């Protein structure tokens, strides 16, 4: 059976690529510290030596729109185009072509349906920065096949937070039941407190530092009970109008397991948002 060699959760700031590649007067003052943190974070994936990446993210109304909004969708294609034109223009993100792992996609889809998740699928999915930015930060070679899984964190009605946790638990079970000897890393990306287009969008830190501190604690300690006791669809409006992306972090806590502390935790208080990076090694840290 396949082995989950790493579970990784991170934010997905689309400005990182431009900031880290800028030179001279164009290089922002925070770029060096940010790059150093990303290089250390990247090593946590490299150490696990995965063969396949299961990538959990959320489409930013690029391909999925109000005419057809699945709650949970599995990509099932041989290749995935990225990024979208506005992401190239606004963030300087490069165009990418990522190889898919169709066998694992099919396995997750079929067995996920049988496990009680009515998963949608797409054979023509084009992916955006919620998946490509973690690839840029964690595996810039973009040489590993992927299984993209999209969640709906933007268009109400949204699934309840507990459903995200349950999907994470199911993804872990399905990957470990895949009849393969390949090594799989599950990489998911979400938000801490975040405001888009509102009065708290730009500041010295995220719109709700108190929420961010609690959220990092929940994730780092695998405190699913604490998170589920406080996080609701209504409560997530208070830390910022885009904070529902935190439910993707809760999904990754489900993958890692309740009560399982992260092996690696780091963060960076950046302008208007806190970046955060977590890694779990289900079979123990490689080389230890």
CSV table of C-alpha atoms in Angstrom, one decimal:
chain,number,residue,atom,x,y,z
A,1,UNK,CA,0.0,0.0,0.0
A,2,UNK,CA,1.0,3.6,-0.5
A,3,UNK,CA,2.7,5.4,2.4
A,4,UNK,CA,1.9,9.0,3.5
A,5,UNK,CA,5.4,10.3,4.1
A,6,UNK,CA,4.6,13.9,4.8
A,7,UNK,CA,1.6,16.1,5.6
A,8,UNK,CA,2.2,19.7,4.9
A,9,UNK,CA,0.0,22.8,5.4
A,10,UNK,CA,0.8,26.3,4.4
A,11,UNK,CA,-0.5,29.6,3.3
A,12,UNK,CA,-0.2,30.5,-0.4
A,13,UNK,CA,0.7,34.1,-0.8
A,14,UNK,CA,0.8,34.9,-4.6
A,15,UNK,CA,3.3,37.7,-4.1
A,16,UNK,CA,6.1,35.3,-3.0
A,17,UNK,CA,7.3,34.4,-6.4
A,18,UNK,CA,7.7,38.1,-7.5
A,19,UNK,CA,9.2,39.1,-4.1
A,20,UNK,CA,11.8,36.3,-4.0
A,21,UNK,CA,12.9,36.8,-7.6
A,22,UNK,CA,13.1,40.6,-7.5
A,23,UNK,CA,16.5,42.3,-7.5
A,24,UNK,CA,18.0,45.7,-6.7
A,25,UNK,CA,15.5,48.5,-5.9
A,26,UNK,CA,12.6,46.2,-6.9
A,27,UNK,CA,13.3,43.8,-4.1
A,28,UNK,CA,11.1,44.4,-1.1
A,29,UNK,CA,12.7,44.7,2.4
A,30,UNK,CA,11.0,41.6,3.7
A,31,UNK,CA,12.1,39.3,0.7
A,32,UNK,CA,15.3,38.0,2.3
A,33,UNK,CA,13.7,36.8,5.5
A,34,UNK,CA,10.7,35.4,3.6
A,35,UNK,CA,13.0,33.5,1.2
A,36,UNK,CA,15.0,32.1,4.1
A,37,UNK,CA,11.9,30.8,5.8
A,38,UNK,CA,10.6,29.2,2.5
A,39,UNK,CA,13.9,27.5,1.9
A,40,UNK,CA,13.9,25.9,5.3
A,41,UNK,CA,10.2,24.9,4.8
A,42,UNK,CA,11.0,23.4,1.4
A,43,UNK,CA,13.6,21.1,3.0
A,44,UNK,CA,10.8,19.5,5.1
A,45,UNK,CA,9.3,18.1,1.9
A,46,UNK,CA,12.6,17.2,0.2
A,47,UNK,CA,13.5,15.1,3.3
A,48,UNK,CA,10.4,13.0,2.8
A,49,UNK,CA,11.4,12.1,-0.7
A,50,UNK,CA,7.8,11.8,-2.1
A,51,UNK,CA,6.8,10.4,-5.5
A,52,UNK,CA,3.4,12.0,-5.6
A,53,UNK,CA,1.8,15.1,-4.3
A,54,UNK,CA,-1.9,15.3,-3.3
A,55,UNK,CA,-2.6,19.0,-3.4
A,56,UNK,CA,-5.6,20.5,-1.5
A,57,UNK,CA,-6.6,24.1,-2.4
A,58,UNK,CA,-9.5,26.3,-3.4
A,59,UNK,CA,-10.3,27.8,-6.8
A,60,UNK,CA,-10.4,31.6,-6.6
A,61,UNK,CA,-13.4,31.8,-9.0
A,62,UNK,CA,-11.1,31.1,-12.0
A,63,UNK,CA,-12.7,27.9,-13.3
A,64,UNK,CA,-15.5,27.3,-10.8
A,65,UNK,CA,-18.2,29.9,-10.7
A,66,UNK,CA,-21.8,30.4,-9.4
A,67,UNK,CA,-23.3,28.5,-12.4
A,68,UNK,CA,-21.7,25.3,-11.0
A,69,UNK,CA,-19.9,25.3,-7.6
A,70,UNK,CA,-18.9,21.8,-6.3
A,71,UNK,CA,-18.2,21.6,-2.6
A,72,UNK,CA,-15.3,19.1,-3.1
A,73,UNK,CA,-13.8,18.3,-6.4
A,74,UNK,CA,-11.0,15.9,-7.5
A,75,UNK,CA,-8.9,16.6,-10.6
A,76,UNK,CA,-8.6,13.5,-12.8
A,77,UNK,CA,-6.5,14.5,-15.8
A,78,UNK,CA,-3.1,13.6,-17.2
A,79,UNK,CA,-1.9,17.2,-17.2
A,80,UNK,CA,-3.0,20.5,-15.6
A,81,UNK,CA,-2.5,23.9,-17.0
A,82,UNK,CA,-1.7,26.8,-14.7
A,83,UNK,CA,-1.7,29.7,-14.0
A,84,UNK,CA,-4.6,32.0,-15.0
A,85,UNK,CA,-3.9,35.2,-17.1
A,86,UNK,CA,-4.8,37.6,-14.2
A,87,UNK,CA,-2.4,35.8,-11.9
A,88,UNK,CA,0.4,36.2,-14.5
A,89,UNK,CA,-0.5,39.9,-14.8
A,90,UNK,CA,-1.1,40.8,-11.2
A,91,UNK,CA,1.4,38.5,-9.4
A,92,UNK,CA,3.9,37.7,-12.1
A,93,UNK,CA,3.3,34.0,-11.7
A,94,UNK,CA,4.7,31.8,-14.5
A,95,UNK,CA,2.8,29.6,-16.7
A,96,UNK,CA,3.1,25.9,-15.6
A,97,UNK,CA,2.1,22.5,-16.9
A,98,UNK,CA,1.8,19.9,-14.1
A,99,UNK,CA,1.6,16.2,-14.6
A,100,UNK,CA,-1.3,14.3,-13.0
A,101,UNK,CA,-1.4,11.0,-11.2
A,102,UNK,CA,-4.6,9.6,-12.8
A,103,UNK,CA,-4.5,6.3,-10.9
A,104,UNK,CA,-4.5,7.9,-7.5
A,105,UNK,CA,-7.2,10.4,-8.6
A,106,UNK,CA,-9.4,7.6,-9.8
A,107,UNK,CA,-8.8,5.7,-6.5
A,108,UNK,CA,-9.7,8.7,-4.3
A,109,UNK,CA,-12.8,9.5,-6.4
A,110,UNK,CA,-14.2,6.0,-6.5
A,111,UNK,CA,-13.5,5.2,-2.9
A,112,UNK,CA,-14.3,8.6,-1.6
A,113,UNK,CA,-17.8,8.2,-3.1
A,114,UNK,CA,-18.1,4.9,-1.4
A,115,UNK,CA,-16.9,6.5,1.9
A,116,UNK,CA,-19.8,8.9,1.8
A,117,UNK,CA,-18.4,12.0,0.0
A,118,UNK,CA,-20.2,12.9,-3.1
A,119,UNK,CA,-17.1,14.2,-4.8
A,120,UNK,CA,-17.2,16.1,-8.1
A,121,UNK,CA,-14.5,15.5,-10.6
A,122,UNK,CA,-13.0,17.2,-13.6
A,123,UNK,CA,-11.0,15.8,-16.5
A,124,UNK,CA,-10.3,19.4,-17.8
A,125,UNK,CA,-9.3,21.2,-14.6
A,126,UNK,CA,-7.0,24.2,-14.9
A,127,UNK,CA,-5.5,25.1,-11.5
A,128,UNK,CA,-4.6,28.4,-9.9
A,129,UNK,CA,-2.3,29.8,-7.3
A,130,UNK,CA,-3.8,28.0,-4.3
A,131,UNK,CA,-2.0,24.9,-5.7
A,132,UNK,CA,0.8,26.4,-7.8
A,133,UNK,CA,2.1,28.7,-5.1
A,134,UNK,CA,2.8,25.8,-2.7
A,135,UNK,CA,4.5,24.0,-5.6
A,136,UNK,CA,6.6,27.1,-6.3
A,137,UNK,CA,7.6,27.3,-2.6
A,138,UNK,CA,8.0,23.6,-1.8
A,139,UNK,CA,8.9,21.9,-5.1
A,140,UNK,CA,9.9,24.6,-7.7
A,141,UNK,CA,11.1,21.9,-10.1
A,142,UNK,CA,7.4,21.0,-10.5
A,143,UNK,CA,8.6,17.4,-11.4
A,144,UNK,CA,6.2,15.3,-9.3
A,145,UNK,CA,2.8,14.2,-10.5
A,146,UNK,CA,-0.2,15.7,-8.6
A,147,UNK,CA,-3.7,15.0,-7.5
A,148,UNK,CA,-5.5,18.4,-7.1
A,149,UNK,CA,-8.5,18.5,-4.7
A,150,UNK,CA,-10.5,21.7,-4.6
A,151,UNK,CA,-12.8,22.8,-1.7
A,152,UNK,CA,-15.4,25.5,-1.7
A,153,UNK,CA,-14.5,28.2,0.8
A,154,UNK,CA,-15.9,31.1,-1.1
A,155,UNK,CA,-19.5,30.6,-2.3
A,156,UNK,CA,-22.2,30.0,0.3
A,157,UNK,CA,-23.6,27.6,1.3
A,158,UNK,CA,-20.3,26.2,2.5
A,159,UNK,CA,-19.7,22.8,4.1
A,160,UNK,CA,-19.5,22.9,7.9
A,161,UNK,CA,-15.9,23.0,9.4
A,162,UNK,CA,-16.4,19.4,10.7
A,163,UNK,CA,-17.0,18.2,7.1
A,164,UNK,CA,-13.5,19.6,6.1
A,165,UNK,CA,-12.0,17.6,9.0
A,166,UNK,CA,-13.8,14.5,7.9
A,167,UNK,CA,-12.6,14.8,4.4
A,168,UNK,CA,-9.1,15.2,5.6
A,169,UNK,CA,-9.4,12.0,7.6
A,170,UNK,CA,-10.9,10.2,4.6
A,171,UNK,CA,-8.1,11.4,2.2
A,172,UNK,CA,-5.5,10.0,4.6
A,173,UNK,CA,-7.3,6.6,4.8
A,174,UNK,CA,-7.8,6.5,1.0
A,175,UNK,CA,-4.2,7.3,0.2
A,176,UNK,CA,-2.9,4.7,2.6
A,177,UNK,CA,-5.3,2.1,1.1
A,178,UNK,CA,-4.1,2.8,-2.5
A,179,UNK,CA,-2.5,-0.4,-3.8
A,180,UNK,CA,0.8,1.2,-4.7
A,181,UNK,CA,4.3,1.3,-3.3
A,182,UNK,CA,4.6,5.0,-4.0
A,183,UNK,CA,5.4,7.6,-1.4
A,184,UNK,CA,2.8,10.3,-1.1
A,185,UNK,CA,2.9,13.8,0.4
A,186,UNK,CA,-0.4,15.5,1.1
A,187,UNK,CA,0.0,19.2,0.8
A,188,UNK,CA,-2.8,21.6,1.7
A,189,UNK,CA,-3.1,25.3,1.8
A,190,UNK,CA,-5.4,27.8,3.5
A,191,UNK,CA,-5.6,31.1,5.2
A,192,UNK,CA,-5.3,32.5,8.7
A,193,UNK,CA,-7.2,35.8,9.3
A,194,UNK,CA,-7.6,37.5,5.9
A,195,UNK,CA,-9.5,40.5,4.6
A,196,UNK,CA,-10.0,41.1,0.9
A,197,UNK,CA,-11.3,44.4,-0.3
A,198,UNK,CA,-12.3,45.5,3.2
A,199,UNK,CA,-11.0,48.2,5.5
A,200,UNK,CA,-8.6,45.8,7.2
A,201,UNK,CA,-7.0,44.4,4.1
A,202,UNK,CA,-3.6,46.3,4.3
A,203,UNK,CA,-1.9,46.8,7.6
A,204,UNK,CA,1.3,45.8,9.5
A,205,UNK,CA,-0.1,42.3,10.1
A,206,UNK,CA,-3.2,40.2,9.5
A,207,UNK,CA,-6.6,41.7,10.4
A,208,UNK,CA,-7.0,39.6,13.6
A,209,UNK,CA,-3.7,38.8,15.3
A,210,UNK,CA,-5.5,37.2,18.3
A,211,UNK,CA,-7.2,34.7,16.0
A,212,UNK,CA,-4.0,34.0,14.2
A,213,UNK,CA,-2.3,33.1,17.5
A,214,UNK,CA,-5.0,30.8,18.4
A,215,UNK,CA,-5.2,29.2,14.9
A,216,UNK,CA,-1.4,28.5,14.8
A,217,UNK,CA,-1.7,26.9,18.2
A,218,UNK,CA,-4.6,24.7,17.1
A,219,UNK,CA,-2.7,23.6,14.0
A,220,UNK,CA,0.7,23.1,15.7
A,221,UNK,CA,-0.8,21.0,18.5
A,222,UNK,CA,-3.3,19.1,16.4
A,223,UNK,CA,-6.0,20.6,18.6
A,224,UNK,CA,-9.1,19.7,16.5
A,225,UNK,CA,-11.4,19.8,19.5
A,226,UNK,CA,-10.3,23.3,20.3
A,227,UNK,CA,-10.7,24.5,16.7
A,228,UNK,CA,-14.1,22.8,16.2
A,229,UNK,CA,-15.3,24.2,19.5
A,230,UNK,CA,-14.7,27.8,18.4
A,231,UNK,CA,-14.8,27.8,14.6
A,232,UNK,CA,-18.1,28.0,12.9
A,233,UNK,CA,-19.3,29.3,9.5
A,234,UNK,CA,-20.6,32.5,11.3
A,235,UNK,CA,-17.6,33.0,13.6
A,236,UNK,CA,-15.1,33.0,10.6
A,237,UNK,CA,-16.5,36.3,9.4
A,238,UNK,CA,-15.1,38.2,12.4
A,239,UNK,CA,-11.4,37.7,11.8
A,240,UNK,CA,-11.7,38.9,8.2
A,241,UNK,CA,-14.0,38.4,5.3
A,242,UNK,CA,-11.8,35.7,3.6
A,243,UNK,CA,-10.9,33.8,6.8
A,244,UNK,CA,-13.1,30.8,5.7
A,245,UNK,CA,-10.0,29.5,4.0
A,246,UNK,CA,-9.0,28.4,7.5
A,247,UNK,CA,-11.2,25.4,7.0
A,248,UNK,CA,-8.6,24.1,4.5
A,249,UNK,CA,-6.1,24.2,7.4
A,250,UNK,CA,-8.7,22.2,9.4
A,251,UNK,CA,-8.9,19.7,6.6
A,252,UNK,CA,-5.1,19.2,6.8
A,253,UNK,CA,-5.4,18.8,10.6
A,254,UNK,CA,-7.7,15.9,9.8
A,255,UNK,CA,-5.1,14.4,7.5
A,256,UNK,CA,-2.4,14.7,10.1
A,257,UNK,CA,-4.7,13.3,12.9
A,258,UNK,CA,-6.3,14.6,16.0
A,259,UNK,CA,-3.9,15.4,18.8
A,260,UNK,CA,-0.8,15.0,16.5
A,261,UNK,CA,1.6,17.8,17.0
A,262,UNK,CA,3.4,19.2,13.9
A,263,UNK,CA,7.0,18.3,13.5
A,264,UNK,CA,7.8,21.7,12.0
A,265,UNK,CA,6.1,25.0,12.7
A,266,UNK,CA,7.1,28.4,11.4
A,267,UNK,CA,5.4,31.7,10.6
A,268,UNK,CA,6.0,35.2,9.2
A,269,UNK,CA,4.0,38.3,10.1
A,270,UNK,CA,3.9,39.9,6.7
A,271,UNK,CA,2.1,43.0,5.6
A,272,UNK,CA,-1.7,42.4,5.8
A,273,UNK,CA,-1.4,38.6,6.6
A,274,UNK,CA,0.4,36.1,8.7
A,275,UNK,CA,2.2,33.4,6.7
A,276,UNK,CA,2.3,30.0,8.4
A,277,UNK,CA,4.0,26.7,7.6
A,278,UNK,CA,3.5,23.2,9.1
A,279,UNK,CA,4.9,19.8,8.5
A,280,UNK,CA,4.0,16.4,10.0
A,281,UNK,CA,5.9,13.1,9.4
A,282,UNK,CA,3.4,10.3,10.1
A,283,UNK,CA,6.2,7.7,10.1
A,284,UNK,CA,8.7,9.8,12.0
A,285,UNK,CA,11.1,12.4,10.7
A,286,UNK,CA,13.2,11.1,7.9
A,287,UNK,CA,16.8,10.3,8.9
A,288,UNK,CA,15.9,10.3,12.6
